[in-house]
Short mmCIF file of C-alpha atoms in Angstrom, two decimals:
data_model
loop_
_atom_site.label_atom_id
_atom_site.label_comp_id
_atom_site.label_asym_id
_atom_site.label_seq_id
_atom_site.Cartn_x
_atom_site.Cartn_y
_atom_site.Cartn_z
CA MET T 1 90.70 215.06 135.15
CA THR T 2 90.47 214.76 131.37
CA THR T 3 93.70 216.70 131.02
CA ILE T 4 95.50 214.29 133.35
CA ILE T 5 94.26 211.30 131.32
CA ILE T 6 95.34 212.90 128.03
CA VAL T 7 98.78 213.76 129.44
CA ALA T 8 99.13 210.22 130.87
CA VAL T 9 98.23 208.67 127.49
CA ILE T 10 100.71 210.95 125.68
CA VAL T 11 103.45 210.10 128.20
CA LEU T 12 102.75 206.37 127.78
CA LEU T 13 102.85 206.69 123.98
CA VAL T 14 106.16 208.58 124.13
CA ILE T 15 107.61 205.94 126.46
CA ALA T 16 106.36 203.11 124.23
CA TYR T 17 107.82 204.84 121.15
CA ALA T 18 111.17 205.32 122.91
CA VAL T 19 111.26 201.68 124.05
CA MET T 20 110.51 200.41 120.53
CA TYR T 21 113.05 202.76 118.96
CA ASN T 22 115.75 201.79 121.46
CA GLY T 23 115.02 198.11 120.85
CA LEU T 24 115.50 198.59 117.12
CA VAL T 25 118.74 200.50 117.66
CA GLN T 26 119.99 197.77 119.97
CA LEU T 27 119.22 195.01 117.46
CA ARG T 28 120.81 196.95 114.61
CA THR T 29 123.92 197.50 116.73
CA HIS T 30 124.08 193.78 117.56
CA ALA T 31 123.83 192.94 113.85
CA GLN T 32 126.65 195.38 113.05
CA GLU T 33 128.75 193.97 115.87
CA SER T 34 128.18 190.39 114.72
CA TRP T 35 129.25 191.41 111.20
CA SER T 36 132.36 192.92 112.75
CA GLN T 37 133.13 189.54 114.36
CA ILE T 38 132.98 187.90 110.92
CA ASP T 39 135.33 190.57 109.62
CA VAL T 40 137.78 189.97 112.48
CA GLN T 41 137.87 186.22 111.80
CA LEU T 42 138.30 186.77 108.05
CA GLN T 43 141.26 189.02 108.80
CA ARG T 44 142.69 186.41 111.14
CA ARG T 45 142.43 183.82 108.38
CA ASN T 46 144.09 186.22 105.93
CA ASP T 47 146.96 186.68 108.37
CA LEU T 48 147.49 182.92 108.68
CA ILE T 49 147.45 182.17 104.95
CA PRO T 50 150.94 183.50 104.05
CA ASN T 51 152.50 181.31 106.75
CA LEU T 52 150.58 178.28 105.53
CA LEU T 53 151.54 178.91 101.91
CA SER T 54 155.22 179.29 102.70
CA THR T 55 155.15 176.08 104.75
CA VAL T 56 153.45 174.15 101.95
CA LYS T 57 155.85 175.59 99.34
CA GLY T 58 158.79 174.50 101.46
CA TYR T 59 157.64 170.88 101.50
CA SER T 60 156.32 170.39 98.01
CA LYS T 61 156.32 171.57 94.48
CA TYR T 62 152.52 171.55 94.67
CA GLU T 63 150.86 172.96 91.61
CA ALA T 64 151.63 176.64 91.59
CA SER T 65 148.20 177.54 90.28
CA THR T 66 146.52 176.51 93.54
CA LEU T 67 148.95 178.52 95.65
CA GLU T 68 148.61 181.50 93.32
CA LYS T 69 144.82 181.25 93.44
CA VAL T 70 144.82 181.35 97.26
CA THR T 71 147.20 184.32 97.22
CA LYS T 72 145.06 186.13 94.64
CA LEU T 73 141.82 185.50 96.55
CA ARG T 74 143.42 186.68 99.79
CA GLN T 75 144.46 189.92 98.09
CA GLN T 76 140.97 190.34 96.61
CA MET T 77 139.51 190.13 100.12
CA VAL T 78 141.87 192.83 101.31
CA ASP T 79 140.90 195.07 98.37
CA ILE T 80 137.10 194.76 98.76
CA PRO T 81 135.46 198.02 99.90
CA GLU T 82 134.46 197.95 103.56
CA GLY T 83 130.67 197.97 103.09
CA ASP T 84 130.45 195.32 100.34
CA HIS T 85 129.43 192.39 102.55
CA ALA T 86 128.07 190.30 99.66
CA LYS T 87 131.32 190.48 97.67
CA LEU T 88 133.39 189.79 100.79
CA MET T 89 131.38 186.64 101.53
CA GLU T 90 131.60 185.52 97.89
CA VAL T 91 135.39 185.80 97.84
CA SER T 92 135.62 184.30 101.33
CA ASN T 93 133.68 181.25 100.18
CA GLN T 94 136.00 180.87 97.18
CA LEU T 95 139.00 181.16 99.48
CA SER T 96 137.62 178.50 101.84
CA SER T 97 137.18 176.18 98.87
CA SER T 98 140.75 176.81 97.68
CA LEU T 99 142.12 176.21 101.17
CA ARG T 100 140.54 172.75 101.17
CA SER T 101 142.78 171.94 98.21
CA ILE T 102 145.81 172.86 100.27
CA TYR T 103 144.59 170.68 103.14
CA ALA T 104 144.69 167.77 100.71
CA VAL T 105 148.37 168.39 99.99
CA ALA T 106 149.35 166.89 103.33
CA GLU T 107 147.94 163.54 102.28
CA ASN T 108 150.44 163.39 99.40
CA TYR T 109 153.41 164.64 101.43
CA PRO T 110 153.89 162.73 104.70
CA ASP T 111 156.79 165.00 105.72
CA LEU T 112 154.52 168.02 105.41
CA LYS T 113 151.75 166.29 107.35
CA ALA T 114 154.23 165.46 110.13
CA SER T 115 155.59 169.01 110.29
CA THR T 116 154.83 170.67 113.62
CA GLU T 117 154.57 174.08 111.95
CA TYR T 118 152.09 172.74 109.39
CA GLN T 119 150.01 171.02 112.08
CA GLN T 120 149.87 174.19 114.17
CA LEU T 121 148.90 176.33 111.18
CA MET T 122 146.22 173.85 110.13
CA GLU T 123 144.82 173.77 113.66
CA GLU T 124 144.73 177.58 113.80
CA LEU T 125 143.13 177.75 110.37
CA SER T 126 140.53 175.11 111.31
CA ASN T 127 139.71 176.98 114.51
CA THR T 128 139.38 180.20 112.53
CA GLU T 129 137.08 178.55 109.97
CA ASN T 130 134.90 177.31 112.86
CA LYS T 131 134.80 180.79 114.32
CA ILE T 132 133.81 182.21 110.93
CA ALA T 133 130.98 179.68 110.70
CA TYR T 134 129.81 180.52 114.23
CA SER T 135 130.01 184.26 113.52
CA ARG T 136 127.92 183.80 110.38
CA GLN T 137 125.28 181.96 112.40
CA LEU T 138 125.28 184.70 115.04
CA TYR T 139 124.94 187.36 112.35
CA ASN T 140 122.01 185.61 110.70
CA SER T 141 120.28 185.10 114.07
CA THR T 142 120.72 188.77 114.94
CA VAL T 143 119.48 189.85 111.50
CA ALA T 144 116.46 187.55 111.91
CA ALA T 145 115.57 189.20 115.23
CA LEU T 146 115.97 192.69 113.74
CA ASN T 147 113.95 191.85 110.63
CA ALA T 148 111.17 190.28 112.71
CA ARG T 149 110.99 193.36 114.92
CA ILE T 150 110.90 195.67 111.88
CA GLN T 151 107.94 193.71 110.50
CA SER T 152 106.01 193.35 113.78
CA PHE T 153 103.23 195.69 114.85
CA PRO T 154 103.49 198.27 116.42
CA THR T 155 107.29 198.42 116.10
CA ASN T 156 106.93 198.46 112.31
CA ILE T 157 105.44 201.96 112.61
CA VAL T 158 108.47 203.21 114.53
CA ALA T 159 110.80 201.40 112.11
CA HIS T 160 109.13 203.05 109.15
CA LEU T 161 109.18 206.50 110.73
CA GLN T 162 112.86 206.14 111.69
CA HIS T 163 113.88 204.59 108.34
CA PHE T 164 115.02 201.23 109.69
CA THR T 165 115.37 198.72 106.87
CA GLN T 166 115.70 194.98 106.89
CA MET T 167 119.18 193.52 106.60
CA ASP T 168 120.19 190.69 104.29
CA TYR T 169 121.10 187.24 105.55
CA LEU T 170 124.39 185.62 104.67
CA GLN T 171 123.63 182.86 102.19
CA VAL T 172 125.32 179.51 101.71
CA PRO T 173 126.99 179.30 98.30
CA LYS T 174 125.16 177.02 95.85
CA GLU T 175 128.24 174.82 95.45
CA SER T 176 128.11 173.98 99.17
CA LYS T 177 124.56 172.68 98.83
CA GLN T 178 125.49 170.09 96.22
CA VAL T 179 125.83 166.52 97.42
CA PRO T 180 129.46 165.44 97.17
CA LYS T 181 130.21 162.65 94.73
CA VAL T 182 131.62 159.63 96.53
CA SER T 183 133.33 156.89 94.60
CA PHE T 184 135.06 153.79 95.90
CA ASP T 185 136.44 152.85 92.48
CA ASP T 186 140.16 153.11 91.96
#
């Protein structure tokens, strides 16, 4: 009878360990997949940028430095090593900021603003920016679930034994947290 109880306890412990381990693997996989979604949207944005730049160039002699900066940042994103998430997000945030400058061009060039090609590109780019924002939220939510599980007892024992480590959240750039200056003076 004692042997049966000992075997039953061991079997239950093995099952519990397996369930906790599989849960950690599943959360880690979801976090990796949500990062992949960010990467896909960043690539989509990178693919749209050359078309946008050529459209803007065709309608204006907008300051070349802004167009060059966007082109340079786009190339930097392409050149970033695959695992350097922090650098990729840093350059992505800079690129988003530079793209806002190009959005403002349309206000100064009514012909550009009325262009069907420009409107379609801007809509695609806006949709892509929204998808990037959503993907970032999904990633952070998934990382939060994984990190909570890694820290929770008794899963933290399995996480430690299997070398699971916490993942970093994607942070909002400091510039984005600043209150914009609004002035109604001309």
